[in-house]
CSV table of C-alpha atoms in Angstrom, one decimal:
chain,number,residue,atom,x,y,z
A,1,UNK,CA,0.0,0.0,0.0
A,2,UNK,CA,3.2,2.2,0.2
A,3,UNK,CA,6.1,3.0,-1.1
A,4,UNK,CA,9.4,5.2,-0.4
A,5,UNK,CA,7.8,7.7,-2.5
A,6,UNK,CA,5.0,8.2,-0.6
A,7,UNK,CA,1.1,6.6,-1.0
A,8,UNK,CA,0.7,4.0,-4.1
A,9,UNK,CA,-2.6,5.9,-5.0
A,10,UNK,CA,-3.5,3.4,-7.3
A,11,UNK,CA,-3.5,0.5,-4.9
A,12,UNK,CA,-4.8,2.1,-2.2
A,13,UNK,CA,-8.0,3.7,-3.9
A,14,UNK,CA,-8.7,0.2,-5.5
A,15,UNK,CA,-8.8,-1.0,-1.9
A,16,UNK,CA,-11.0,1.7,-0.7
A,17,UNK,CA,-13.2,1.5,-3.7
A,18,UNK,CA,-12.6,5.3,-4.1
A,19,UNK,CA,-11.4,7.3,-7.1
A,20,UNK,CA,-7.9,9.1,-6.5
A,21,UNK,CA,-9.1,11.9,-6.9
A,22,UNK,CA,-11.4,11.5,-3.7
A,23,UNK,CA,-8.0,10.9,-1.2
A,24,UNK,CA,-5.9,14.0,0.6
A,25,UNK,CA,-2.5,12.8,-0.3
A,26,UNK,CA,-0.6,14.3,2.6
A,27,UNK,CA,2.7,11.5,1.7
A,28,UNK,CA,4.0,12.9,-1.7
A,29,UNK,CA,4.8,16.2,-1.1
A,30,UNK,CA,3.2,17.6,-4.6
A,31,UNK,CA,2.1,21.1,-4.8
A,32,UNK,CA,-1.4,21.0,-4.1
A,33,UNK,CA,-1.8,24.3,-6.9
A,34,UNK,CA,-1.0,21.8,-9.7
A,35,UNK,CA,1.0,22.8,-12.6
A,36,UNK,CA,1.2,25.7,-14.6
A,37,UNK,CA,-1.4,26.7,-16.5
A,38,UNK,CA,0.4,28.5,-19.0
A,39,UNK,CA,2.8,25.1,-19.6
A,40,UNK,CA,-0.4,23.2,-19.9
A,41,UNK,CA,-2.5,25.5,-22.7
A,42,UNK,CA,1.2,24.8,-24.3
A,43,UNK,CA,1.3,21.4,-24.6
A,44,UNK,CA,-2.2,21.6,-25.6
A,45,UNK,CA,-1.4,24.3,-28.4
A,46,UNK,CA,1.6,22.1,-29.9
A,47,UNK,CA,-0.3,18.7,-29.3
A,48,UNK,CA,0.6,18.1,-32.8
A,49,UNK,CA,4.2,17.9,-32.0
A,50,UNK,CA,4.4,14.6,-31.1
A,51,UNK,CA,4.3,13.5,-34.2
A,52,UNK,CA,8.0,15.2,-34.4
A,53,UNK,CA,11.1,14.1,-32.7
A,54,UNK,CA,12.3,16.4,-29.9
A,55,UNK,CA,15.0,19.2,-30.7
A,56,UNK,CA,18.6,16.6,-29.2
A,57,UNK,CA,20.0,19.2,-28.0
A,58,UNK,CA,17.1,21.0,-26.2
A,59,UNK,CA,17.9,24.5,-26.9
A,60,UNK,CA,15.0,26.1,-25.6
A,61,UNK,CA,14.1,23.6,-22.4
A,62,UNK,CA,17.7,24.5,-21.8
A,63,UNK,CA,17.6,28.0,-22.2
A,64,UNK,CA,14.7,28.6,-20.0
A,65,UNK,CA,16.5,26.1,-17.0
A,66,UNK,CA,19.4,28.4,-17.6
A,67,UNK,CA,17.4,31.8,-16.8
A,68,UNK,CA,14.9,30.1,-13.9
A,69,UNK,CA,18.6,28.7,-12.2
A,70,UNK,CA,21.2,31.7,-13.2
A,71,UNK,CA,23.3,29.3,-14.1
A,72,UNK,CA,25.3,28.4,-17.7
A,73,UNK,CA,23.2,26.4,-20.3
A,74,UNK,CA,26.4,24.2,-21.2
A,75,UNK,CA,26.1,23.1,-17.4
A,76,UNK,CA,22.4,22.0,-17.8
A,77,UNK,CA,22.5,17.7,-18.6
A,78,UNK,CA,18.8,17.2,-18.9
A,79,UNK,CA,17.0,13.7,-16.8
A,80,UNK,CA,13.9,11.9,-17.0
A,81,UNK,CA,13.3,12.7,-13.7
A,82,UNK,CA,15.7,13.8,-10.8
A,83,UNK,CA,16.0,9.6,-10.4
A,84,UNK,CA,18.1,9.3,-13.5
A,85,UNK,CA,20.1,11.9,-12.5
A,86,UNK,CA,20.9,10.4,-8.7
A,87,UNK,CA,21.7,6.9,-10.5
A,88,UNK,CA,24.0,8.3,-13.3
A,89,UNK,CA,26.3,11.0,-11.1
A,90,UNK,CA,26.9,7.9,-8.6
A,91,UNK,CA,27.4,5.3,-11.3
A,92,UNK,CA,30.0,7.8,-13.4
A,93,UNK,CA,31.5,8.9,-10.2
A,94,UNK,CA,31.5,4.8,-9.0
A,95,UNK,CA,32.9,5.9,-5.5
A,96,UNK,CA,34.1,3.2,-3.1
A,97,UNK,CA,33.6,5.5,0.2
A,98,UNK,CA,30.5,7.5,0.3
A,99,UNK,CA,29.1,9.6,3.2
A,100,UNK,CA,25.0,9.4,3.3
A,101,UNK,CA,23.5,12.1,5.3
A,102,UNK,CA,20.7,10.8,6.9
A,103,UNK,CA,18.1,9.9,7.6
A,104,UNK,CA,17.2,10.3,4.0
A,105,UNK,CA,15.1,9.2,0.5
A,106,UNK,CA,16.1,5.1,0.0
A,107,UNK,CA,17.1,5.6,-4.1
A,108,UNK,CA,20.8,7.2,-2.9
A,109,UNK,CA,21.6,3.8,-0.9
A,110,UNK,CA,20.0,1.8,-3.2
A,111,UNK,CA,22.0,3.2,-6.1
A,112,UNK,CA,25.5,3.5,-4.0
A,113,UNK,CA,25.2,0.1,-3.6
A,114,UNK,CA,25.0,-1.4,-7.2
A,115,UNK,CA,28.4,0.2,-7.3
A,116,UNK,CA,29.7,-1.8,-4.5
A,117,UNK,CA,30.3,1.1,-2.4
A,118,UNK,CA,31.0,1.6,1.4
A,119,UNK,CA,28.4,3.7,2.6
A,120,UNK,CA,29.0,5.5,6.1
A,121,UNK,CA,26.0,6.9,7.3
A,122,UNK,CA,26.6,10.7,9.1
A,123,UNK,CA,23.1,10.6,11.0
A,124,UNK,CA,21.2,14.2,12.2
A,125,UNK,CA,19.8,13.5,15.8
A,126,UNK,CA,16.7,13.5,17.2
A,127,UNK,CA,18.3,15.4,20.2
A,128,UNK,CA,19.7,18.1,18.2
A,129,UNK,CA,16.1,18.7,16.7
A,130,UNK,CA,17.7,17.1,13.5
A,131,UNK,CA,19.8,20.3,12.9
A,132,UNK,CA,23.2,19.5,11.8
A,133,UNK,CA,26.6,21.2,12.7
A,134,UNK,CA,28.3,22.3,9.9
A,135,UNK,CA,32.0,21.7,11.1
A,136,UNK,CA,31.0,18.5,12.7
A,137,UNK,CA,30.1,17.4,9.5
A,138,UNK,CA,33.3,18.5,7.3
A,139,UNK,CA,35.4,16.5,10.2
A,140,UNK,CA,33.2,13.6,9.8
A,141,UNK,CA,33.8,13.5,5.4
A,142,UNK,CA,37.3,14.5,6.2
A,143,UNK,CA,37.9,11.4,8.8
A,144,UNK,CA,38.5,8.6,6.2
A,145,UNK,CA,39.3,8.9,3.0
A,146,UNK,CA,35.6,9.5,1.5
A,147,UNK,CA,35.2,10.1,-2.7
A,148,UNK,CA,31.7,11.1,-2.8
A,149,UNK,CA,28.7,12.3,0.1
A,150,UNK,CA,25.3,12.8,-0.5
A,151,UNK,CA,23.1,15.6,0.7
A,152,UNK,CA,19.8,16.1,-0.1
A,153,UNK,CA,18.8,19.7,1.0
A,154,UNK,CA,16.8,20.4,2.5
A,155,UNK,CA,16.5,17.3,3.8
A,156,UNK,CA,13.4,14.3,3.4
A,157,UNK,CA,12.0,13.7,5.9
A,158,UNK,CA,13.8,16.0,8.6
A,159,UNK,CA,13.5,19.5,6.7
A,160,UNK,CA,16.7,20.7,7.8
A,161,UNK,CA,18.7,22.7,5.4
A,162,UNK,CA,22.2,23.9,5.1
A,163,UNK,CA,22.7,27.4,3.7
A,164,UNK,CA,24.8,28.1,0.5
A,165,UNK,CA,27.2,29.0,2.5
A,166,UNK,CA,27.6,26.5,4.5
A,167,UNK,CA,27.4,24.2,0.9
A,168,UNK,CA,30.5,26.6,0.4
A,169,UNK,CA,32.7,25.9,3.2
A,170,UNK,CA,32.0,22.2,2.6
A,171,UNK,CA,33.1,22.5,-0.5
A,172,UNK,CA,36.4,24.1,0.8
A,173,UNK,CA,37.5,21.9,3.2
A,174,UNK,CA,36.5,18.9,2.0
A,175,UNK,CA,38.1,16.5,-1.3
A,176,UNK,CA,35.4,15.0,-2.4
A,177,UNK,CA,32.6,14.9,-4.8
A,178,UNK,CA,29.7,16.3,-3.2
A,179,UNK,CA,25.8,15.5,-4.7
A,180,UNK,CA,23.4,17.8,-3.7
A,181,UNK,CA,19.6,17.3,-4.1
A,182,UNK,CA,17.8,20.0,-4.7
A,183,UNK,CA,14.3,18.5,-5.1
A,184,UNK,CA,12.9,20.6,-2.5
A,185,UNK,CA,14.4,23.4,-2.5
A,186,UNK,CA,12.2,25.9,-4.2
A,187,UNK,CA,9.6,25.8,-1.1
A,188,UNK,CA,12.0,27.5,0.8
A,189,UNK,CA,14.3,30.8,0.2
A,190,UNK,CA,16.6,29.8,-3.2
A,191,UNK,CA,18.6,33.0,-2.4
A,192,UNK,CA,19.6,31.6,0.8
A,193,UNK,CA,19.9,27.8,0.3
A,194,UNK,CA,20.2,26.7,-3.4
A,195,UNK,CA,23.8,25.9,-4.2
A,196,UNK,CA,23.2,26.2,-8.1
A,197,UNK,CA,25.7,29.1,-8.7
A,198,UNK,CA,28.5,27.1,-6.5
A,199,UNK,CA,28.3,25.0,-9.8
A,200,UNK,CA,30.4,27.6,-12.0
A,201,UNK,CA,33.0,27.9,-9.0
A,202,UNK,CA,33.5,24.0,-7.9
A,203,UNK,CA,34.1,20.9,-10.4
A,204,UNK,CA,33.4,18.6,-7.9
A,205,UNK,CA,29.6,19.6,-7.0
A,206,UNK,CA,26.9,17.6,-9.0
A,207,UNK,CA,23.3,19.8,-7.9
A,208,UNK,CA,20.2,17.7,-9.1
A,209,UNK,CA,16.4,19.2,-9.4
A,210,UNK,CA,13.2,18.2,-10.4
A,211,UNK,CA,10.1,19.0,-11.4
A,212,UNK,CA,7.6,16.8,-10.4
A,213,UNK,CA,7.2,18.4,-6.4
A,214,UNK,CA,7.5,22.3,-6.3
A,215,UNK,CA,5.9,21.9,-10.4
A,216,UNK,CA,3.7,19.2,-9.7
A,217,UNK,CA,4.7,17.1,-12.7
A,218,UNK,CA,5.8,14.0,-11.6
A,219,UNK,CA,4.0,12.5,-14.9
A,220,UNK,CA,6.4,14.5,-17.2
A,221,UNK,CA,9.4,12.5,-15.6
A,222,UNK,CA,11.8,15.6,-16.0
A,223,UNK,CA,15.1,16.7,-14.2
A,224,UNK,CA,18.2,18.5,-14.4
A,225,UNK,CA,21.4,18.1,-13.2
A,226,UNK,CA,24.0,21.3,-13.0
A,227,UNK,CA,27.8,20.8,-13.0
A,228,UNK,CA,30.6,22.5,-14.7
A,229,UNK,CA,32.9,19.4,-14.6
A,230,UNK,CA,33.0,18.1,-18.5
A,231,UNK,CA,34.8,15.0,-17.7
A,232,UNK,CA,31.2,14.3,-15.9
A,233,UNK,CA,29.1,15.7,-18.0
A,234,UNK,CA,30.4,13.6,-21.2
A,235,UNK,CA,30.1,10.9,-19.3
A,236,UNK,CA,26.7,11.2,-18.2
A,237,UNK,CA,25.5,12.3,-21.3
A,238,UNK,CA,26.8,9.4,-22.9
A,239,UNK,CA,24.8,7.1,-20.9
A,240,UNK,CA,21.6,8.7,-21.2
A,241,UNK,CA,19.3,7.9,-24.7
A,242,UNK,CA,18.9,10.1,-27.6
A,243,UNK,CA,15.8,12.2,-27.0
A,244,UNK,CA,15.6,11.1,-23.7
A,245,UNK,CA,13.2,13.7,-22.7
A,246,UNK,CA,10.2,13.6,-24.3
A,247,UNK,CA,8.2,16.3,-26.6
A,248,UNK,CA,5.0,17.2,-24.1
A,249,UNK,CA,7.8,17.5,-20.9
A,250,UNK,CA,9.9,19.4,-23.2
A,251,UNK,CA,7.4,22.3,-24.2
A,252,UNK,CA,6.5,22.5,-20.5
A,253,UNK,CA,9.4,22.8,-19.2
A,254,UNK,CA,10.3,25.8,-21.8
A,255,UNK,CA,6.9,27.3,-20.6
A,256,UNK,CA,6.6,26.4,-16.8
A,257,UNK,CA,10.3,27.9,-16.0
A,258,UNK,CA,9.3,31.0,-17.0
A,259,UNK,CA,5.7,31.2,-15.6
A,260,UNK,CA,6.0,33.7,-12.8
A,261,UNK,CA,2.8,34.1,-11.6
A,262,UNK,CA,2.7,30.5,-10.6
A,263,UNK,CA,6.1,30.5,-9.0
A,264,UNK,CA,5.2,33.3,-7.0
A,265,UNK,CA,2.1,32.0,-5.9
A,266,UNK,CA,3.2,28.5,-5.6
A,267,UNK,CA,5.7,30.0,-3.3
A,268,UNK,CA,4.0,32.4,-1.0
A,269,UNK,CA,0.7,30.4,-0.6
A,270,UNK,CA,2.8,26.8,0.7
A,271,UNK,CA,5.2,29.0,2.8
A,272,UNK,CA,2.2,30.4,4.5
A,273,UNK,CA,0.1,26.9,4.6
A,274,UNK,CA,3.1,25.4,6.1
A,275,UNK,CA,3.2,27.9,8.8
A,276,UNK,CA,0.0,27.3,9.4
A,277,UNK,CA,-0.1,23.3,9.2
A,278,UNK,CA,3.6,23.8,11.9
A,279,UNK,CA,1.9,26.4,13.9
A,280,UNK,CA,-1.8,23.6,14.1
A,281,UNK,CA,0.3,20.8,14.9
A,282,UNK,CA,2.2,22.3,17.6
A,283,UNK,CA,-0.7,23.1,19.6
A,284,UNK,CA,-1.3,19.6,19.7
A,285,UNK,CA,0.6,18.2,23.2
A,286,UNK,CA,1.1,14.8,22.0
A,287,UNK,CA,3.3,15.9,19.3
A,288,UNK,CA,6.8,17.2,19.2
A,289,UNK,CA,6.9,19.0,15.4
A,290,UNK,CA,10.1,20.0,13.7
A,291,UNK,CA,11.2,23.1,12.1
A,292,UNK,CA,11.5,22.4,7.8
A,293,UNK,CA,12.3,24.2,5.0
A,294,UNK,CA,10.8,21.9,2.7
A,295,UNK,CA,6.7,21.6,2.1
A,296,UNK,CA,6.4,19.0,4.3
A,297,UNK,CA,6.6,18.5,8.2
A,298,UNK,CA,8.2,16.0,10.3
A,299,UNK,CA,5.9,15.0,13.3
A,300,UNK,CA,6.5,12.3,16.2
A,301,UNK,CA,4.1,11.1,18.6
A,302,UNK,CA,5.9,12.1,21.5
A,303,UNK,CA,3.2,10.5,24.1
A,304,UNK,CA,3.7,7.4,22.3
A,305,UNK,CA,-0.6,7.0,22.5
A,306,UNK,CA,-0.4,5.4,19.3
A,307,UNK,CA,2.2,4.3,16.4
A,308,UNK,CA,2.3,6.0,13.2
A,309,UNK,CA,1.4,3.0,11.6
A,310,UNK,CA,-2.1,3.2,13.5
A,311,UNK,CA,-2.4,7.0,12.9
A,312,UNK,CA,-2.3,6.2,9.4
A,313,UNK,CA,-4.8,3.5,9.4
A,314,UNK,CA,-7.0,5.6,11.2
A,315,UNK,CA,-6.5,8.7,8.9
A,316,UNK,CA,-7.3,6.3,5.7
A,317,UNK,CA,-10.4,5.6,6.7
A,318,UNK,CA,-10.8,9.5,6.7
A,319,UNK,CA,-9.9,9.3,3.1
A,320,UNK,CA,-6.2,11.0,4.5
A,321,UNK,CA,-3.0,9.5,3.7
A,322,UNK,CA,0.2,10.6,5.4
A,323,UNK,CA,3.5,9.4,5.8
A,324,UNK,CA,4.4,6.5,8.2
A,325,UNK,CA,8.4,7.8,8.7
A,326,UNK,CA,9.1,4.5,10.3
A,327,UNK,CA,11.2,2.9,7.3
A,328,UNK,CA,13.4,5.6,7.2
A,329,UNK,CA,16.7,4.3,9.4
A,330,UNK,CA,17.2,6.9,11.9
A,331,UNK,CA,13.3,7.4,13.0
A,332,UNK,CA,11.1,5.1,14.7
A,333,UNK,CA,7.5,3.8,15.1
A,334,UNK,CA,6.3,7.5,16.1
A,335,UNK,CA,7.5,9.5,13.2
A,336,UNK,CA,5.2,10.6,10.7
A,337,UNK,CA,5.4,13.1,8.0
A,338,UNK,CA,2.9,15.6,6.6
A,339,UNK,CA,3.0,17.3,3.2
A,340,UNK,CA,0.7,21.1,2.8
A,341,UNK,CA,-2.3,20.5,0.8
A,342,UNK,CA,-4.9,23.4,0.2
A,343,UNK,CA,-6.0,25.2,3.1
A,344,UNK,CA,-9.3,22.9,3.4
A,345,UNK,CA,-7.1,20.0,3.3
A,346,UNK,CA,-5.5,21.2,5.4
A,347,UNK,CA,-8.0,22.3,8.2
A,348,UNK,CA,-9.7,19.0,7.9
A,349,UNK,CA,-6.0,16.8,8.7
A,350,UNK,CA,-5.6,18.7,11.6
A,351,UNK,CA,-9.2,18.4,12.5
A,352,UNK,CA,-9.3,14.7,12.4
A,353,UNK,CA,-6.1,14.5,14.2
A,354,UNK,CA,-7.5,16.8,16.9
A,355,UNK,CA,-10.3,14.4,17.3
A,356,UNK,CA,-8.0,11.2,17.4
A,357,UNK,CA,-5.6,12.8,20.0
């Protein structure tokens, strides 16, 4: 009934006999605004484009990435999802010592170890509110003889970020090849987090994005990587298939980079439900609710009343599906994780687990 991506929608409303459309996905951290409108009257103006192969070198796609990112277009190696991406860095860079900051998303450890690798896990701390120390962290890469670490910032499931600064000062002290996921990074500030423009200044920083959270296209099954290393970037490239992105995810992309409107409201309206959804469930005494910079909200049952598991259970019957955190090594049986929804949705999940608790 679930995955590490969140809900299996289809299963589950199969099970309930209910259409997807009738469940409050609260596990897959989507924006609840959709996607561009613009990029969708788009696709549905050049509909006839499918029955021409996509441009191989994706001028326009790229262009637009270039202006949304500030960064350079001949540092843009295009994905079918940020999931390619993750698999071919780590298979090009085929490292032997990797740190994994964690807890974290399953698809890094999974793809570190098809190459084998030895994979030391650098663990935030439920004591420390999940907040990691910068310097601790540089001594911890710099203690054995590490080729690669992976950081997904800000972080799923904790939410904790590190600043672009402090990407920086890893990136000084530290020999290694950092990969930095930036998958949910534009719910927070991109001025003060987003490592994109460390890209033109370090070779040895792979940043990887998607679309299919803050744009709410996980159907297009696009992503981008950014690095100025061409020794990398050849070799990536040369893995991936011609035309690997396809025509309809192609002319969104051109189109949703550049819609402002929906960025800006996309951005103001989650940062504000997400206040709201932190500010609801920390009124609630049986929780202890951590601070995130991502669109979702790590929870634990702190009076231990009931597991996650069972909080889920009882939410589904509700028609509510949220995140049992529970499989991800580092959290426990009382961890649970909540995405923001529309302002309803969201009402009605603190609602019901007002009423539970």
């Amino acid at each position: 009934m679930s995955s590490n991506h969140g809900a299996n929608l289809y299963d589950l409303s199969n099970e309930l006999g209910l259409n997807k459309k009738d469940l409050m996905d609260f596990s897959s951290n989507i924006n609840p605004l959709g996607s561009s409108s613009l990029a969708k009257k788009a696709v549905i103006d050049n509909i006839d484009m499918v029955s021409i192969y996509p441009d191989p070198n994706y001028y326009n796609l790229k262009n637009s990435i270039s202006a949304y990112c500030n960064c350079k277009t001949d540092n843009i190696i295009l994905g079918s999802g940020a999931t390619e991406l993750i698999s071919s860095f780590i298979s090009t860079i085929n490292p032997q010592k990797a740190v994994l900051l964690s807890p974290s998303y399953s698809e890094y450890e999974k793809e570190l170890k098809k190459s084998n690798c030895s994979i030391h896990k650098y663990f935030a701390k439920e004591e420390n509110d999940f907040k990691i120390d910068v310097n601790d962290f540089i001594s911890y890469i710099n203690s054995d003889s590490h080729d690669m670490v992976v950081i997904c910032n800000p972080n799923n499931p904790t939410g904790f970020a590190f600043s672009k600064d402090e990407i920086k000062k890893i990136l000084e002290n530290t020999n290694t090849f950092i990969m930095i996921d930036e998958t949910y990074i534009e719910f927070t500030d991109t001025n003060k987090y987003s490592s994109t423009h460390l890209v033109d200044e370090f070779n040895k920083v792979f940043v990887i994005r998607g679309t299919s959270k803050f744009f709410g296209t996980p159907g297009i099954r696009l992503g981008y990587g950014l690095t100025s290393n061409i020794t990398i970037k050849d070799s990536i490239n040369n893995k991936l298939d011609l035309w690997n992105i396809n025509t309809l995810a192609s002319i969104m992309g051109e189109v949703m980079f550049t819609d402002t409107n929906f960025i800006n409201l996309s951005s103001m309206t989650l940062k504000s439900e997400r206040s709201y959804l932190s500010n609801e469930l920390s009124s609630i005494d049986d929780f202890k609710v951590y601070h995130s910079e991502g669109n979702f909200i790590l929870c634990k049952i702190k009076s231990k009343k009931i597991t996650a598991s069972n909080l889920r259970e009882s939410l589904i019957k509700k028609h509510i599906i949220i995140r049992d955190c529970n499989s991800f090594e580092g959290l426990n049986e009382y961890f649970f994780r909540v995405c923001t929804l529309t302002h309803n949705e969201n009402k009605l999940l603190i609602s019901s687990l007002k009423n539970i608790f």
